[in-house]
PDB file of C-alpha atoms in Angstrom:
ATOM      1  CA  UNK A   1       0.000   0.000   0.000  1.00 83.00           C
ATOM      2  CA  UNK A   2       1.215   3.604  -0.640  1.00 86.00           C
ATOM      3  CA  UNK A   3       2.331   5.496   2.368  1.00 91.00           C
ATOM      4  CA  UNK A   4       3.085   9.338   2.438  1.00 95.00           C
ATOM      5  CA  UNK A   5       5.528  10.459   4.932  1.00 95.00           C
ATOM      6  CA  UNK A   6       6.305  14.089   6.301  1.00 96.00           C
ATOM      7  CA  UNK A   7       8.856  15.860   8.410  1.00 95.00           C
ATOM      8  CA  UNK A   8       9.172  17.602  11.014  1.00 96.00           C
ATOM      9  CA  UNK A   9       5.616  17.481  11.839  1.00 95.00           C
ATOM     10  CA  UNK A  10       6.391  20.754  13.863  1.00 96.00           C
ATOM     11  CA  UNK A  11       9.105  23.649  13.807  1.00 96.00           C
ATOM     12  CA  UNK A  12       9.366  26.973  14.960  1.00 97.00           C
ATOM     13  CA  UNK A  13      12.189  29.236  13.335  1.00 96.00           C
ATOM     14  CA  UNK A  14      13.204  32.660  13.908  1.00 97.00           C
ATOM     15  CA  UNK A  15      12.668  35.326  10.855  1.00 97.00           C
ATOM     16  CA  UNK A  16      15.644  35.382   8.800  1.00 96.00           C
ATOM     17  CA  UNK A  17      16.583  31.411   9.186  1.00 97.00           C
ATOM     18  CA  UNK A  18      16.524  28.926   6.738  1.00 97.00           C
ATOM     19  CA  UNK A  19      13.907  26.043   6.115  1.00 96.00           C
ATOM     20  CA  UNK A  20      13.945  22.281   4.627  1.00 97.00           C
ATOM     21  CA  UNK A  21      10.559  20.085   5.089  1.00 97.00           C
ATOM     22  CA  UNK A  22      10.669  16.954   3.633  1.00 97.00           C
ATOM     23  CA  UNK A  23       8.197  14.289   2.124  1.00 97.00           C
ATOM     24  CA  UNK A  24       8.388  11.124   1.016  1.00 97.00           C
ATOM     25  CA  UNK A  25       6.094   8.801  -1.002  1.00 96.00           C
ATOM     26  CA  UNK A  26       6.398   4.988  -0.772  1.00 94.00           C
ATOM     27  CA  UNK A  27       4.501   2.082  -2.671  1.00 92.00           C
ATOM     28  CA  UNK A  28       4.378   3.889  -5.508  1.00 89.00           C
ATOM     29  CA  UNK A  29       6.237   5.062  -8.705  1.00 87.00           C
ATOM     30  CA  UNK A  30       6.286   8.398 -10.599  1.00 87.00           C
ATOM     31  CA  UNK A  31       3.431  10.277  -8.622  1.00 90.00           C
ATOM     32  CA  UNK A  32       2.354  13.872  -8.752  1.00 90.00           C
ATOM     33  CA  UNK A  33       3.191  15.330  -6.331  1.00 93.00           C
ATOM     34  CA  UNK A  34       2.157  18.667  -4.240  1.00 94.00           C
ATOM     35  CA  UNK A  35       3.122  21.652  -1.609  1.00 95.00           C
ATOM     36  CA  UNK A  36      -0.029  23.156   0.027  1.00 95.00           C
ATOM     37  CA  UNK A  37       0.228  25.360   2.740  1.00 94.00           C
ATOM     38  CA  UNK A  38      -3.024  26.430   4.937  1.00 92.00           C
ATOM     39  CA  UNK A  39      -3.480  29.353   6.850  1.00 84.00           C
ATOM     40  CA  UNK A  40      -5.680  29.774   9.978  1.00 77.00           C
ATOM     41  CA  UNK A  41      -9.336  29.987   8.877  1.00 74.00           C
ATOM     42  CA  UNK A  42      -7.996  30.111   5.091  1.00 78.00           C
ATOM     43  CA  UNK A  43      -8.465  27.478   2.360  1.00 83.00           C
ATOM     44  CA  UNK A  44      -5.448  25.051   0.920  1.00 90.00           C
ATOM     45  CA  UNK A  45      -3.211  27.246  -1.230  1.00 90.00           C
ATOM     46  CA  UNK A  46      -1.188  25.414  -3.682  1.00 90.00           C
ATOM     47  CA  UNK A  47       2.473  26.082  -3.542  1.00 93.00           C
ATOM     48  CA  UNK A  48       4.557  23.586  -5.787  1.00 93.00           C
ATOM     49  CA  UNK A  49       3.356  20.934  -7.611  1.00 90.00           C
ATOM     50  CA  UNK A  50       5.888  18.436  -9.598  1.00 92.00           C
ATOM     51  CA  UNK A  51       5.026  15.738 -12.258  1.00 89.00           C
ATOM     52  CA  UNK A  52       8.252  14.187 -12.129  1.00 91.00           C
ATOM     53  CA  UNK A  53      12.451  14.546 -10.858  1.00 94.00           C
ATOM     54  CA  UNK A  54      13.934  18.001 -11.907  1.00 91.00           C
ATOM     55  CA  UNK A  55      10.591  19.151 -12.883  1.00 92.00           C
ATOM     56  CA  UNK A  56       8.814  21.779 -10.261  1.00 92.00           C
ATOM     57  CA  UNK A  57       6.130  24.441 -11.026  1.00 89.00           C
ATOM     58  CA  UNK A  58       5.790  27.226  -9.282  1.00 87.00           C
ATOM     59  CA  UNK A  59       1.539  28.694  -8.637  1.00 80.00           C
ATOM     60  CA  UNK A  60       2.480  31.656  -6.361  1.00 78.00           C
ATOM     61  CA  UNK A  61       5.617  33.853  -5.990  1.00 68.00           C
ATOM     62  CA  UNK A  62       7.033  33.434  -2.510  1.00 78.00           C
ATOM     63  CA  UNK A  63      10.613  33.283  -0.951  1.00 89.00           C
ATOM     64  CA  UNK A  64      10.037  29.709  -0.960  1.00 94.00           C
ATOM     65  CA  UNK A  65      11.292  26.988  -3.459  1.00 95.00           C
ATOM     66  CA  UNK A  66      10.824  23.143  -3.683  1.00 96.00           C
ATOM     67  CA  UNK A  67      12.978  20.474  -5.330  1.00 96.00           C
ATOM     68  CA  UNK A  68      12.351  17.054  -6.002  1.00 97.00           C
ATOM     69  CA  UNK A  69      15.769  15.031  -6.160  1.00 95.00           C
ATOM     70  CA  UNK A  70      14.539  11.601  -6.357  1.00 95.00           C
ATOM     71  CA  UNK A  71      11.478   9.969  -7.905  1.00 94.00           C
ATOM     72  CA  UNK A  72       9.675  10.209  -4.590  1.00 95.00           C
ATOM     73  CA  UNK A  73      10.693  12.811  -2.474  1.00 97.00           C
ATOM     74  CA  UNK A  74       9.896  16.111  -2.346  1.00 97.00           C
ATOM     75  CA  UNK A  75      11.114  19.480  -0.231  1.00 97.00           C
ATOM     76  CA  UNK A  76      10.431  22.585   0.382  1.00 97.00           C
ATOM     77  CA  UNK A  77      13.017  25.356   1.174  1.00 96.00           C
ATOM     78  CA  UNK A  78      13.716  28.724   2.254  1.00 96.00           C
ATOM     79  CA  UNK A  79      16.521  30.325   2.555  1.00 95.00           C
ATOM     80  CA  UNK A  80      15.322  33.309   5.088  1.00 95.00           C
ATOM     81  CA  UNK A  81      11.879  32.525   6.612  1.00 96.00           C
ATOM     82  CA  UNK A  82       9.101  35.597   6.920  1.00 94.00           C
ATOM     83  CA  UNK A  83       6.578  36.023   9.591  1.00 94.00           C
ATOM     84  CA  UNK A  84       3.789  35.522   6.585  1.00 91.00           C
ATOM     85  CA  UNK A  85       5.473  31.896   6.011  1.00 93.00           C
ATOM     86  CA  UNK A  86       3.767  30.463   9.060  1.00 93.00           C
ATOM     87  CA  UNK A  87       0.969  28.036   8.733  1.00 93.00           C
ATOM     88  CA  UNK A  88       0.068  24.829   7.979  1.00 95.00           C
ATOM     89  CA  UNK A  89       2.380  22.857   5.447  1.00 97.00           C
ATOM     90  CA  UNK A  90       0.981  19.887   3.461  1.00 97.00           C
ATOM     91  CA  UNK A  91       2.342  16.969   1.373  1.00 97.00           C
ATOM     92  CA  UNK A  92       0.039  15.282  -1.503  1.00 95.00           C
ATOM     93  CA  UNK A  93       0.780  12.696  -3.811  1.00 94.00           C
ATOM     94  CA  UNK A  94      -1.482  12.015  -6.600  1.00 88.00           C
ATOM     95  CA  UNK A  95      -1.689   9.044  -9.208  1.00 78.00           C
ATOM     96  CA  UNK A  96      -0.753   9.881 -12.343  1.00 63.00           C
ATOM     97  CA  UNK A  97      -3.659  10.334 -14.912  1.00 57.00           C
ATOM     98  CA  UNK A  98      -6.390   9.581 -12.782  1.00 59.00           C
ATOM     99  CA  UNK A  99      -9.887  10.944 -11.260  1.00 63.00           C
ATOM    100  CA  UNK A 100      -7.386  13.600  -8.955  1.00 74.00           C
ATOM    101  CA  UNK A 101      -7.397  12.575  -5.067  1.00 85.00           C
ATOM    102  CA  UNK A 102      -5.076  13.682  -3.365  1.00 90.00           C
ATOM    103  CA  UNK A 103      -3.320  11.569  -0.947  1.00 93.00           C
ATOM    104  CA  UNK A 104      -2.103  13.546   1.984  1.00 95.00           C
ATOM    105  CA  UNK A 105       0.745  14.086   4.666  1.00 96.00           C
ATOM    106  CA  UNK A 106      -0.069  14.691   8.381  1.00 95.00           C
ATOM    107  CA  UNK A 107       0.934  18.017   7.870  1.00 95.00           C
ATOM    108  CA  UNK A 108       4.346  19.933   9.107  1.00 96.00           C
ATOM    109  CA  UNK A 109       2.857  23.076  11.663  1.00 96.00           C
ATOM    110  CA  UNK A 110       5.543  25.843  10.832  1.00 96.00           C
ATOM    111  CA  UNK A 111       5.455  29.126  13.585  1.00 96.00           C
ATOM    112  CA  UNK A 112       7.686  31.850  12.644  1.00 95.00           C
ATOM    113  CA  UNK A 113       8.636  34.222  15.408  1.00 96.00           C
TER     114      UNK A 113
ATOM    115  CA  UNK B   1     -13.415  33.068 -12.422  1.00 78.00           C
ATOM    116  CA  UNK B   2     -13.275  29.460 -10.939  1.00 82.00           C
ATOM    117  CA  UNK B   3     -14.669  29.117  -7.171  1.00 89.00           C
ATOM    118  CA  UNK B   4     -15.981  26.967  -4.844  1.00 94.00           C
ATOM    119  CA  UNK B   5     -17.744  28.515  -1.844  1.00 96.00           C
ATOM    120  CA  UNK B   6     -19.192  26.601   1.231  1.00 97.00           C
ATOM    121  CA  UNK B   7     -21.346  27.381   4.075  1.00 97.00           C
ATOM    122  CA  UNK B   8     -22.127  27.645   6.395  1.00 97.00           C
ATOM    123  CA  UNK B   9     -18.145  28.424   8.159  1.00 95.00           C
ATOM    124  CA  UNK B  10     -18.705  26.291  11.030  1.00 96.00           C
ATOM    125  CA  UNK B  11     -21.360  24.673  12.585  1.00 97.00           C
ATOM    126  CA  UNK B  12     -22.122  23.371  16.092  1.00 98.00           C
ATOM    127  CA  UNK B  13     -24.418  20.143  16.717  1.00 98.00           C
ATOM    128  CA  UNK B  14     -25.235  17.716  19.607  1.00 98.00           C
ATOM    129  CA  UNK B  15     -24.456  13.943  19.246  1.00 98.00           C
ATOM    130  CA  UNK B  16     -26.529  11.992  16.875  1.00 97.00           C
ATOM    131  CA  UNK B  17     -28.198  14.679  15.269  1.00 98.00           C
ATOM    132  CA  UNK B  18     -28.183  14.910  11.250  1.00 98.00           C
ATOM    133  CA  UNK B  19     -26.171  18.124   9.867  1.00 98.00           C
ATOM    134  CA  UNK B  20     -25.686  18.970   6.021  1.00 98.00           C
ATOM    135  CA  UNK B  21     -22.923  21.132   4.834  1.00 98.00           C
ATOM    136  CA  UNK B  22     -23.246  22.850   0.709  1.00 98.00           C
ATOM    137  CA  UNK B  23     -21.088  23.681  -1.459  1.00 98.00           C
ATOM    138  CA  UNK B  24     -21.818  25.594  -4.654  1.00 97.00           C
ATOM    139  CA  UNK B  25     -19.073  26.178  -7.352  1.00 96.00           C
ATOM    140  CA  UNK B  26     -18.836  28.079 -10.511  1.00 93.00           C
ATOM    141  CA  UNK B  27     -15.705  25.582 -12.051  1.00 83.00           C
ATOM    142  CA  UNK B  28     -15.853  25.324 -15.463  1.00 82.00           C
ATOM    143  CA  UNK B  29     -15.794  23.026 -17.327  1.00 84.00           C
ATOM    144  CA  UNK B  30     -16.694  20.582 -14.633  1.00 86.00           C
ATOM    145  CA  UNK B  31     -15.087  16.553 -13.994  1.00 85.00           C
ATOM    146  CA  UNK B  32     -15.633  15.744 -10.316  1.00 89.00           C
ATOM    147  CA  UNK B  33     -15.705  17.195  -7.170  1.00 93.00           C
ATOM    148  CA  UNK B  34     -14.515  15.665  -3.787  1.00 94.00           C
ATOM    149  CA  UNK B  35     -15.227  16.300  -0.197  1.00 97.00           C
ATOM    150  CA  UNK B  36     -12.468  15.255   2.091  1.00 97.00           C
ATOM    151  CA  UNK B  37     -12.614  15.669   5.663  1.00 97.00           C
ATOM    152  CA  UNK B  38      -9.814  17.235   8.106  1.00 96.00           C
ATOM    153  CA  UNK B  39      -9.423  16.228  11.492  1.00 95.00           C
ATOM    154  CA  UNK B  40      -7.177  19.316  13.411  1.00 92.00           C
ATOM    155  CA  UNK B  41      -3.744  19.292  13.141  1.00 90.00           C
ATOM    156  CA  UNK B  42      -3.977  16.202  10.276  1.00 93.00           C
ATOM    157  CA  UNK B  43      -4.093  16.237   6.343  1.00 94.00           C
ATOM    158  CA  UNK B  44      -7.423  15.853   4.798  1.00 95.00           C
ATOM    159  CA  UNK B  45      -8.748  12.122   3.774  1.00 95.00           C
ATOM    160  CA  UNK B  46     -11.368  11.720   0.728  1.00 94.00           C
ATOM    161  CA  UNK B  47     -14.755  10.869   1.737  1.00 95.00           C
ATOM    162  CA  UNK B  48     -16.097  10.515  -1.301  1.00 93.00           C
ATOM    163  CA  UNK B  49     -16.189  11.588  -5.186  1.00 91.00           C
ATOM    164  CA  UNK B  50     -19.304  12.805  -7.190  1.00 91.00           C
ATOM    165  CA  UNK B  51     -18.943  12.799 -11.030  1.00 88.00           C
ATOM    166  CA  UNK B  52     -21.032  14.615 -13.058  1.00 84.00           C
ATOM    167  CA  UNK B  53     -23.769  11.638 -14.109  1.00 87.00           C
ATOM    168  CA  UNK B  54     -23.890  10.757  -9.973  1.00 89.00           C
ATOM    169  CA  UNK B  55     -26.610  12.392  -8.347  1.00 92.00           C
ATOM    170  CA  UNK B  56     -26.128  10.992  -5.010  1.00 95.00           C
ATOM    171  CA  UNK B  57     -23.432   8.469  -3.399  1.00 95.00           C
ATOM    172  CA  UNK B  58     -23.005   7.265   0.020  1.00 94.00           C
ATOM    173  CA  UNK B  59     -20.254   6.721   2.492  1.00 93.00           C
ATOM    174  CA  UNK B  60     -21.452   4.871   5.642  1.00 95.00           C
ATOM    175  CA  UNK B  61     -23.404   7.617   7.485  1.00 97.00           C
ATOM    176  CA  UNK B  62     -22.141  10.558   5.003  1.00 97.00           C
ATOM    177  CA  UNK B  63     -24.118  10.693   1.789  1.00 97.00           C
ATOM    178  CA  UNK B  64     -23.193  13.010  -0.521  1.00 97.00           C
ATOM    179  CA  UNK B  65     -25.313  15.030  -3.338  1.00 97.00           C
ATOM    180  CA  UNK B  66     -24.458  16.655  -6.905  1.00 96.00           C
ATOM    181  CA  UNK B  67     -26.862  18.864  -8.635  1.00 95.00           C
ATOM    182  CA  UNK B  68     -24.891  19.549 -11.848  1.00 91.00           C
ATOM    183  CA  UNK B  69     -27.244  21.616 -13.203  1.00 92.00           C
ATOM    184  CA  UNK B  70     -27.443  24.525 -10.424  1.00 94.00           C
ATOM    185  CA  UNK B  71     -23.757  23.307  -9.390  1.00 95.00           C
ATOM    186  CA  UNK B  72     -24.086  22.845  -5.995  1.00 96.00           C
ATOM    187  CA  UNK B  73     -23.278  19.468  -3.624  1.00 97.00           C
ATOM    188  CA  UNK B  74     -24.563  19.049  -0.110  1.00 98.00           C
ATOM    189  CA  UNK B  75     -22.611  16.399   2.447  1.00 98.00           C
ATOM    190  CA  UNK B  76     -25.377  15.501   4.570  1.00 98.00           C
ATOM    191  CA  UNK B  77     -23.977  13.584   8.011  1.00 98.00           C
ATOM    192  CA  UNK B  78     -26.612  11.060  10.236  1.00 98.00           C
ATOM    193  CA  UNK B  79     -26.554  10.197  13.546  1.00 97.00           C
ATOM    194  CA  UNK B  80     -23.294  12.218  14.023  1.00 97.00           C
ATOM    195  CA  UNK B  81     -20.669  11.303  16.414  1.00 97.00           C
ATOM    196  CA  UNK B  82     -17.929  13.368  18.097  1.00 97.00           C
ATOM    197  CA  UNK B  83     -15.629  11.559  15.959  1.00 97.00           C
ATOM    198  CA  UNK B  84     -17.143  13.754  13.281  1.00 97.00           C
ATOM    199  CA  UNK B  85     -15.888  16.772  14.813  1.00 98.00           C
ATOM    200  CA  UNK B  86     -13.349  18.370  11.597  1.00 97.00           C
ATOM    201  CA  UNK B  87     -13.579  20.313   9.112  1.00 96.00           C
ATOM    202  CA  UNK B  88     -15.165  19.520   5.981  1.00 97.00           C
ATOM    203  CA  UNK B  89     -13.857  20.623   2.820  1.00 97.00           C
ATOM    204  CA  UNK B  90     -14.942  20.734  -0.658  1.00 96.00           C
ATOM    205  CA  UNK B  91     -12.876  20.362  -3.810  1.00 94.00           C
ATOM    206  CA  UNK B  92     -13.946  20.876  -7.420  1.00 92.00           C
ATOM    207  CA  UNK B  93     -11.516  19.320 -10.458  1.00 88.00           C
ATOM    208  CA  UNK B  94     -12.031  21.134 -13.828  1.00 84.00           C
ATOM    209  CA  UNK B  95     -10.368  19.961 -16.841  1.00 76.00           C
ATOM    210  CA  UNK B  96      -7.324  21.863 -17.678  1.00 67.00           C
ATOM    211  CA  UNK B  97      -5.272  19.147 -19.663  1.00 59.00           C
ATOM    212  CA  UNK B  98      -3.371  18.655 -16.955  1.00 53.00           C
ATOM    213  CA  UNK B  99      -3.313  17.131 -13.162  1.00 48.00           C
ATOM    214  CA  UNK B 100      -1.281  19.880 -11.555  1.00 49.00           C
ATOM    215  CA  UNK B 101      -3.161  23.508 -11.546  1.00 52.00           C
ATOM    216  CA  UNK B 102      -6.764  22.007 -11.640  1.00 78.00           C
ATOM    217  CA  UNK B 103      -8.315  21.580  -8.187  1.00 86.00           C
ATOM    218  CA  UNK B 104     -10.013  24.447  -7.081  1.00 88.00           C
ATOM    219  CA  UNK B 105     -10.809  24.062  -2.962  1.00 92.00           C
ATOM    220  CA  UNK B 106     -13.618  25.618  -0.791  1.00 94.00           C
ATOM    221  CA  UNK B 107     -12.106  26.942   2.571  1.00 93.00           C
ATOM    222  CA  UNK B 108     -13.950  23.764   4.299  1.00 95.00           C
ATOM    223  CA  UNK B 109     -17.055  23.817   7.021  1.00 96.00           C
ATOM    224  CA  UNK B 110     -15.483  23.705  10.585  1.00 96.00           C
ATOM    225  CA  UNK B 111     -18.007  20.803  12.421  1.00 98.00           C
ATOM    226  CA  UNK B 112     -17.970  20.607  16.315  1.00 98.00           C
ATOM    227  CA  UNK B 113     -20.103  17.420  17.938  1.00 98.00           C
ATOM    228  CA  UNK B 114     -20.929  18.286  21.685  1.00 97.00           C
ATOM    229  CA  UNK B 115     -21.889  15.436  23.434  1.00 96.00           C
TER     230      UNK B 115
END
């Protein structure tokens, strides 16, 4: 069965310091997969979403990036955190060519202070 | 514009009572929506998928509705239990040629059960 796996599940950083979350996808081969983050009382925002290694798109400008170095895994960096960069960070995989359901992470809670 | 709007925000209800949350989107054009449910703190798990011929489908004591026509979708909940207590959120897929940029998401239905 496939598995989705994300770390840390929380972190709190200082403004100015760097960030790496990580997720990892097992059971599976060549999935979708997807940065959300969620802010308090706000719907899921999509952040990165990559359909394979190397490949990354980008839906909204940010000082954050994501890389995907291996098949399944997938992180998400900063290189100087902001206040505005807290919230709620999810993981999703998704099956390639299918009906679209997203399988998520539990979720990394991110408080920049 | 592509949107998906539910109501009501929250909602509180005792134990076993019935509650039904709506959704009404103006995605275009239309292949399925989803409602996935959130427990705090956790990443949302699909409850169920309406496609655009299904008018209703059922998920133990959630039973979801799809009116294509006036796009809107109810998730109607019986005998509710505090394990129900999350929040509810609706997502709409629209064809885009793609599977990255084409899942538009309401901002979800926070449920509390009180015992």
């Amino acid at each position: 069965s496939q598995t989705i796996h994300q770390w840390p599940a929380t972190l709190v950083q200082p403004v100015g310091s760097p960030l790496s979350l990580e997720c990892t996808v097992e059971g599976t081969s060549n999935p979708n997969l997807y940065w959300y983050r969620q802010a308090a009382g706000r719907g899921l925002q999509l952040l990165f979403y990559s359909v394979g290694i190397g490949q990354i798109s980008s839906e909204v400008p940010q000082n954050l990036s994501a890389s995907r170095p291996q098949d399944r895994q997938f992180i998400l960096s900063s290189k100087k955190l902001l206040l505005s960069d807290s919230g709620f960070y999810l993981c999703a995989w998704q099956k390639s060519a299918n009906t679209g359901e997203l399988f998520f992470g539990e979720g990394s809670r991110l408080t920049v202070l | 514009k592509n949107q998906v709007e539910q109501s009501p925000q929250s909602l509180i209800i005792l134990e076993g009572k019935n509650c039904t949350l709506q959704c009404n989107y103006t995605v275009s054009p239309f292949s399925n929506l989803r409602w996935y449910k959130q427990d705090t703190g956790r990443g949302p798990v699909s409850l169920t998928i309406m496609t655009f011929s299904e008018n209703t489908k059922s998920n133990g004591r959630y039973t979801a509705t799809l009116d294509a026509d006036t796009k809107q979708s109810s998730l109607h909940i019986t005998a509710s239990q505090l394990s129900d207590s999350a929040s509810y959120i609706c997502v709409v897929r629209f064809y885009y040629g793609g599977s990255q940029g084409n899942l538009i998401f309401g901002k979800g239905t926070k449920l509390s059960v009180k015992p």
